[in-house]
Amino acid sequence: MSLYKIEVSRLTSDEIDEVMVVEKLSFAIPWSKQAFIEEVTNNKFARYIIAKIDGKTVGYAGLWKVCDEGHITNVAVHPEYRRNGVGFMLVRNLIDLSIKEDIARLTLEVRRSNIPAQNLYTKFGFKVEGFRKEYYADNKEDAMIMWKENAI
Ligand SMILES: CC(C)(COP(=O)(O)OP(=O)(O)OC[C@H]1O[C@@H](n2cnc3c(N)ncnc32)[C@H](O)[C@@H]1OP(=O)(O)O)[C@@H](O)C(=O)NCCC(=O)NCCS
């Protein structure tokens, strides 16, 4: 149970600088600010959400809607706010959003070593369905491919 009140909303372009702080603290190969601007302003397949606590940006997540599939691109939580249910809220909101948009199944890639994220996704019923060998350029780590059927 979180002690914080976590608020989730659609990410707007005004909030990208705050998301970049979380991004840089969370990933070995962070996306550029320009990539986020493209996602939020130009990519009609993209859906991004942001999580805040007392007005502070603590996380974000996104997916691409490709036909009736949702490809989760990123889920990240500020290190100082992890283990407070923010990641859970973000994935819960992505799933709710995907059901509203008639997305039948969700997929994502996760590093083999990333146990926190794997546990998070497993909580929602994601299952490992395959691997991509040496998918991550920084350390040639394999990606696990996870899928979840939406009950729509
Ligand atoms: C993965 C991540 C998003 C989890 O966010 P979080 O806000 O800490 O997660 P929550 O507090 O909501 O935890 C939800 C569940 O995730 C799992 N989990 C989260 N952190 C974990 C950890 N350090 N070790 C093991 N399981 C963990 C647990 O199953 C947890 O449920 P529980 O609290 O009932 O045990 C966060 O660690 C993060 O931003 N990591 C860096 C970016 C990243 O790897 N993103 C995923 C890319 S695929």
mmCIF file with all atom_site columns, C-alpha atoms in Angstrom, residues 32-137:
data_model
loop_
_atom_site.group_PDB
_atom_site.id
_atom_site.type_symbol
_atom_site.label_atom_id
_atom_site.label_alt_id
_atom_site.label_comp_id
_atom_site.label_asym_id
_atom_site.label_entity_id
_atom_site.label_seq_id
_atom_site.pdbx_PDB_ins_code
_atom_site.Cartn_x
_atom_site.Cartn_y
_atom_site.Cartn_z
_atom_site.occupancy
_atom_site.B_iso_or_equiv
_atom_site.pdbx_formal_charge
_atom_site.auth_seq_id
_atom_site.auth_comp_id
_atom_site.auth_asym_id
_atom_site.auth_atom_id
_atom_site.pdbx_PDB_model_num
ATOM 1   C CA . SER A 1 32  ? 16.444  11.993  -26.197 1.00 0.00 ? 32  SER A CA 1
ATOM 2   C CA . LYS A 1 33  ? 14.154  14.914  -25.450 1.00 0.00 ? 33  LYS A CA 1
ATOM 3   C CA . GLN A 1 34  ? 13.472  15.134  -29.180 1.00 0.00 ? 34  GLN A CA 1
ATOM 4   C CA . ALA A 1 35  ? 12.273  11.524  -29.185 1.00 0.00 ? 35  ALA A CA 1
ATOM 5   C CA . PHE A 1 36  ? 9.713   12.367  -26.494 1.00 0.00 ? 36  PHE A CA 1
ATOM 6   C CA . ILE A 1 37  ? 8.586   15.488  -28.348 1.00 0.00 ? 37  ILE A CA 1
ATOM 7   C CA . GLU A 1 38  ? 8.023   13.343  -31.451 1.00 0.00 ? 38  GLU A CA 1
ATOM 8   C CA . GLU A 1 39  ? 6.118   10.749  -29.440 1.00 0.00 ? 39  GLU A CA 1
ATOM 9   C CA . VAL A 1 40  ? 3.804   13.267  -27.774 1.00 0.00 ? 40  VAL A CA 1
ATOM 10  C CA . THR A 1 41  ? 3.236   15.674  -30.656 1.00 0.00 ? 41  THR A CA 1
ATOM 11  C CA . ASN A 1 42  ? 3.577   13.658  -33.878 1.00 0.00 ? 42  ASN A CA 1
ATOM 12  C CA . ASN A 1 43  ? 3.154   9.941   -33.317 1.00 0.00 ? 43  ASN A CA 1
ATOM 13  C CA . LYS A 1 44  ? -0.517  9.171   -33.664 1.00 0.00 ? 44  LYS A CA 1
ATOM 14  C CA . PHE A 1 45  ? 0.073   5.600   -32.459 1.00 0.00 ? 45  PHE A CA 1
ATOM 15  C CA . ALA A 1 46  ? 1.651   6.724   -29.175 1.00 0.00 ? 46  ALA A CA 1
ATOM 16  C CA . ARG A 1 47  ? -0.089  7.029   -25.797 1.00 0.00 ? 47  ARG A CA 1
ATOM 17  C CA . TYR A 1 48  ? 1.925   8.363   -22.862 1.00 0.00 ? 48  TYR A CA 1
ATOM 18  C CA . ILE A 1 49  ? 0.977   8.859   -19.231 1.00 0.00 ? 49  ILE A CA 1
ATOM 19  C CA . ILE A 1 50  ? 2.721   10.613  -16.353 1.00 0.00 ? 50  ILE A CA 1
ATOM 20  C CA . ALA A 1 51  ? 2.580   9.952   -12.599 1.00 0.00 ? 51  ALA A CA 1
ATOM 21  C CA . LYS A 1 52  ? 2.899   12.744  -10.038 1.00 0.00 ? 52  LYS A CA 1
ATOM 22  C CA . ILE A 1 53  ? 3.067   12.951  -6.262  1.00 0.00 ? 53  ILE A CA 1
ATOM 23  C CA . ASP A 1 54  ? 2.279   16.374  -4.793  1.00 0.00 ? 54  ASP A CA 1
ATOM 24  C CA . GLY A 1 55  ? 2.824   17.857  -8.250  1.00 0.00 ? 55  GLY A CA 1
ATOM 25  C CA . LYS A 1 56  ? 6.293   16.293  -8.668  1.00 0.00 ? 56  LYS A CA 1
ATOM 26  C CA . THR A 1 57  ? 6.859   14.041  -11.655 1.00 0.00 ? 57  THR A CA 1
ATOM 27  C CA . VAL A 1 58  ? 7.794   10.591  -10.342 1.00 0.00 ? 58  VAL A CA 1
ATOM 28  C CA . GLY A 1 59  ? 7.240   8.360   -13.348 1.00 0.00 ? 59  GLY A CA 1
ATOM 29  C CA . TYR A 1 60  ? 5.900   7.877   -16.813 1.00 0.00 ? 60  TYR A CA 1
ATOM 30  C CA . ALA A 1 61  ? 4.904   5.087   -19.176 1.00 0.00 ? 61  ALA A CA 1
ATOM 31  C CA . GLY A 1 62  ? 3.822   4.687   -22.746 1.00 0.00 ? 62  GLY A CA 1
ATOM 32  C CA . LEU A 1 63  ? 2.646   2.376   -25.474 1.00 0.00 ? 63  LEU A CA 1
ATOM 33  C CA . TRP A 1 64  ? 2.165   2.284   -29.211 1.00 0.00 ? 64  TRP A CA 1
ATOM 34  C CA . LYS A 1 65  ? -1.145  1.116   -30.528 1.00 0.00 ? 65  LYS A CA 1
ATOM 35  C CA . VAL A 1 66  ? -0.410  -1.092  -33.519 1.00 0.00 ? 66  VAL A CA 1
ATOM 36  C CA . CYS A 1 67  ? -3.676  -2.509  -34.919 1.00 0.00 ? 67  CYS A CA 1
ATOM 37  C CA . ASP A 1 68  ? -5.183  -4.360  -31.962 1.00 0.00 ? 68  ASP A CA 1
ATOM 38  C CA . GLU A 1 69  ? -1.854  -4.735  -30.158 1.00 0.00 ? 69  GLU A CA 1
ATOM 39  C CA . GLY A 1 70  ? -0.308  -2.442  -27.583 1.00 0.00 ? 70  GLY A CA 1
ATOM 40  C CA . HIS A 1 71  ? 3.484   -2.307  -27.533 1.00 0.00 ? 71  HIS A CA 1
ATOM 41  C CA . ILE A 1 72  ? 4.651   -0.926  -24.218 1.00 0.00 ? 72  ILE A CA 1
ATOM 42  C CA . THR A 1 73  ? 7.652   1.284   -24.980 1.00 0.00 ? 73  THR A CA 1
ATOM 43  C CA . ASN A 1 74  ? 8.707   2.407   -21.505 1.00 0.00 ? 74  ASN A CA 1
ATOM 44  C CA . VAL A 1 75  ? 7.811   2.351   -17.842 1.00 0.00 ? 75  VAL A CA 1
ATOM 45  C CA . ALA A 1 76  ? 10.058  4.293   -15.465 1.00 0.00 ? 76  ALA A CA 1
ATOM 46  C CA . VAL A 1 77  ? 9.878   5.573   -11.917 1.00 0.00 ? 77  VAL A CA 1
ATOM 47  C CA . HIS A 1 78  ? 12.181  8.115   -10.269 1.00 0.00 ? 78  HIS A CA 1
ATOM 48  C CA . PRO A 1 79  ? 14.665  6.118   -8.116  1.00 0.00 ? 79  PRO A CA 1
ATOM 49  C CA . GLU A 1 80  ? 13.739  8.070   -4.962  1.00 0.00 ? 80  GLU A CA 1
ATOM 50  C CA . TYR A 1 81  ? 10.097  7.065   -5.356  1.00 0.00 ? 81  TYR A CA 1
ATOM 51  C CA . ARG A 1 82  ? 10.431  3.392   -6.283  1.00 0.00 ? 82  ARG A CA 1
ATOM 52  C CA . ARG A 1 83  ? 8.709   0.652   -4.268  1.00 0.00 ? 83  ARG A CA 1
ATOM 53  C CA . ASN A 1 84  ? 5.741   2.894   -3.524  1.00 0.00 ? 84  ASN A CA 1
ATOM 54  C CA . GLY A 1 85  ? 3.291   1.516   -6.044  1.00 0.00 ? 85  GLY A CA 1
ATOM 55  C CA . VAL A 1 86  ? 3.989   4.091   -8.787  1.00 0.00 ? 86  VAL A CA 1
ATOM 56  C CA . GLY A 1 87  ? 5.050   1.460   -11.338 1.00 0.00 ? 87  GLY A CA 1
ATOM 57  C CA . PHE A 1 88  ? 1.994   -0.580  -10.476 1.00 0.00 ? 88  PHE A CA 1
ATOM 58  C CA . MET A 1 89  ? -0.287  2.442   -10.995 1.00 0.00 ? 89  MET A CA 1
ATOM 59  C CA . LEU A 1 90  ? 1.350   3.235   -14.327 1.00 0.00 ? 90  LEU A CA 1
ATOM 60  C CA . VAL A 1 91  ? 0.919   -0.299  -15.693 1.00 0.00 ? 91  VAL A CA 1
ATOM 61  C CA . ARG A 1 92  ? -2.647  -0.456  -14.295 1.00 0.00 ? 92  ARG A CA 1
ATOM 62  C CA . ASN A 1 93  ? -3.431  2.782   -16.156 1.00 0.00 ? 93  ASN A CA 1
ATOM 63  C CA . LEU A 1 94  ? -1.816  1.564   -19.410 1.00 0.00 ? 94  LEU A CA 1
ATOM 64  C CA . ILE A 1 95  ? -3.930  -1.592  -19.263 1.00 0.00 ? 95  ILE A CA 1
ATOM 65  C CA . ASP A 1 96  ? -7.128  0.393   -18.564 1.00 0.00 ? 96  ASP A CA 1
ATOM 66  C CA . LEU A 1 97  ? -6.324  2.764   -21.414 1.00 0.00 ? 97  LEU A CA 1
ATOM 67  C CA . SER A 1 98  ? -5.617  -0.148  -23.770 1.00 0.00 ? 98  SER A CA 1
ATOM 68  C CA . ILE A 1 99  ? -8.925  -1.835  -22.920 1.00 0.00 ? 99  ILE A CA 1
ATOM 69  C CA . LYS A 1 100 ? -10.790 1.427   -23.636 1.00 0.00 ? 100 LYS A CA 1
ATOM 70  C CA . GLU A 1 101 ? -9.049  1.541   -27.023 1.00 0.00 ? 101 GLU A CA 1
ATOM 71  C CA . ASP A 1 102 ? -9.986  -2.060  -27.902 1.00 0.00 ? 102 ASP A CA 1
ATOM 72  C CA . ILE A 1 103 ? -6.416  -3.287  -27.712 1.00 0.00 ? 103 ILE A CA 1
ATOM 73  C CA . ALA A 1 104 ? -6.621  -7.074  -27.447 1.00 0.00 ? 104 ALA A CA 1
ATOM 74  C CA . ARG A 1 105 ? -3.111  -7.841  -26.219 1.00 0.00 ? 105 ARG A CA 1
ATOM 75  C CA . LEU A 1 106 ? -0.086  -6.079  -24.821 1.00 0.00 ? 106 LEU A CA 1
ATOM 76  C CA . THR A 1 107 ? 3.587   -6.823  -25.356 1.00 0.00 ? 107 THR A CA 1
ATOM 77  C CA . LEU A 1 108 ? 6.936   -5.476  -24.205 1.00 0.00 ? 108 LEU A CA 1
ATOM 78  C CA . GLU A 1 109 ? 10.636  -6.232  -24.055 1.00 0.00 ? 109 GLU A CA 1
ATOM 79  C CA . VAL A 1 110 ? 12.529  -6.366  -20.798 1.00 0.00 ? 110 VAL A CA 1
ATOM 80  C CA . ARG A 1 111 ? 16.170  -7.068  -19.979 1.00 0.00 ? 111 ARG A CA 1
ATOM 81  C CA . ARG A 1 112 ? 16.834  -10.581 -18.726 1.00 0.00 ? 112 ARG A CA 1
ATOM 82  C CA . SER A 1 113 ? 18.495  -9.083  -15.619 1.00 0.00 ? 113 SER A CA 1
ATOM 83  C CA . ASN A 1 114 ? 15.639  -6.665  -14.830 1.00 0.00 ? 114 ASN A CA 1
ATOM 84  C CA . ILE A 1 115 ? 13.877  -8.617  -12.100 1.00 0.00 ? 115 ILE A CA 1
ATOM 85  C CA . PRO A 1 116 ? 11.953  -5.618  -10.657 1.00 0.00 ? 116 PRO A CA 1
ATOM 86  C CA . ALA A 1 117 ? 10.285  -4.926  -14.010 1.00 0.00 ? 117 ALA A CA 1
ATOM 87  C CA . GLN A 1 118 ? 9.661   -8.623  -14.731 1.00 0.00 ? 118 GLN A CA 1
ATOM 88  C CA . ASN A 1 119 ? 7.979   -8.992  -11.330 1.00 0.00 ? 119 ASN A CA 1
ATOM 89  C CA . LEU A 1 120 ? 5.875   -5.912  -11.982 1.00 0.00 ? 120 LEU A CA 1
ATOM 90  C CA . TYR A 1 121 ? 4.631   -7.202  -15.338 1.00 0.00 ? 121 TYR A CA 1
ATOM 91  C CA . THR A 1 122 ? 4.082   -10.720 -13.998 1.00 0.00 ? 122 THR A CA 1
ATOM 92  C CA . LYS A 1 123 ? 1.739   -9.240  -11.373 1.00 0.00 ? 123 LYS A CA 1
ATOM 93  C CA . PHE A 1 124 ? -0.544  -8.196  -14.233 1.00 0.00 ? 124 PHE A CA 1
ATOM 94  C CA . GLY A 1 125 ? -0.415  -11.550 -15.992 1.00 0.00 ? 125 GLY A CA 1
ATOM 95  C CA . PHE A 1 126 ? 2.320   -10.862 -18.549 1.00 0.00 ? 126 PHE A CA 1
ATOM 96  C CA . LYS A 1 127 ? 4.071   -14.079 -19.590 1.00 0.00 ? 127 LYS A CA 1
ATOM 97  C CA . VAL A 1 128 ? 7.443   -14.680 -21.253 1.00 0.00 ? 128 VAL A CA 1
ATOM 98  C CA . GLU A 1 129 ? 6.854   -15.837 -24.835 1.00 0.00 ? 129 GLU A CA 1
ATOM 99  C CA . GLY A 1 130 ? 10.301  -15.475 -26.358 1.00 0.00 ? 130 GLY A CA 1
ATOM 100 C CA . PHE A 1 131 ? 13.702  -13.816 -26.399 1.00 0.00 ? 131 PHE A CA 1
ATOM 101 C CA . ARG A 1 132 ? 15.638  -11.409 -28.594 1.00 0.00 ? 132 ARG A CA 1
ATOM 102 C CA . LYS A 1 133 ? 19.321  -12.324 -28.495 1.00 0.00 ? 133 LYS A CA 1
ATOM 103 C CA . GLU A 1 134 ? 21.720  -9.475  -27.635 1.00 0.00 ? 134 GLU A CA 1
ATOM 104 C CA . TYR A 1 135 ? 18.926  -6.932  -28.080 1.00 0.00 ? 135 TYR A CA 1
ATOM 105 C CA . TYR A 1 136 ? 20.446  -4.178  -25.912 1.00 0.00 ? 136 TYR A CA 1
ATOM 106 C CA . ALA A 1 137 ? 23.352  -2.386  -27.545 1.00 0.00 ? 137 ALA A CA 1
#
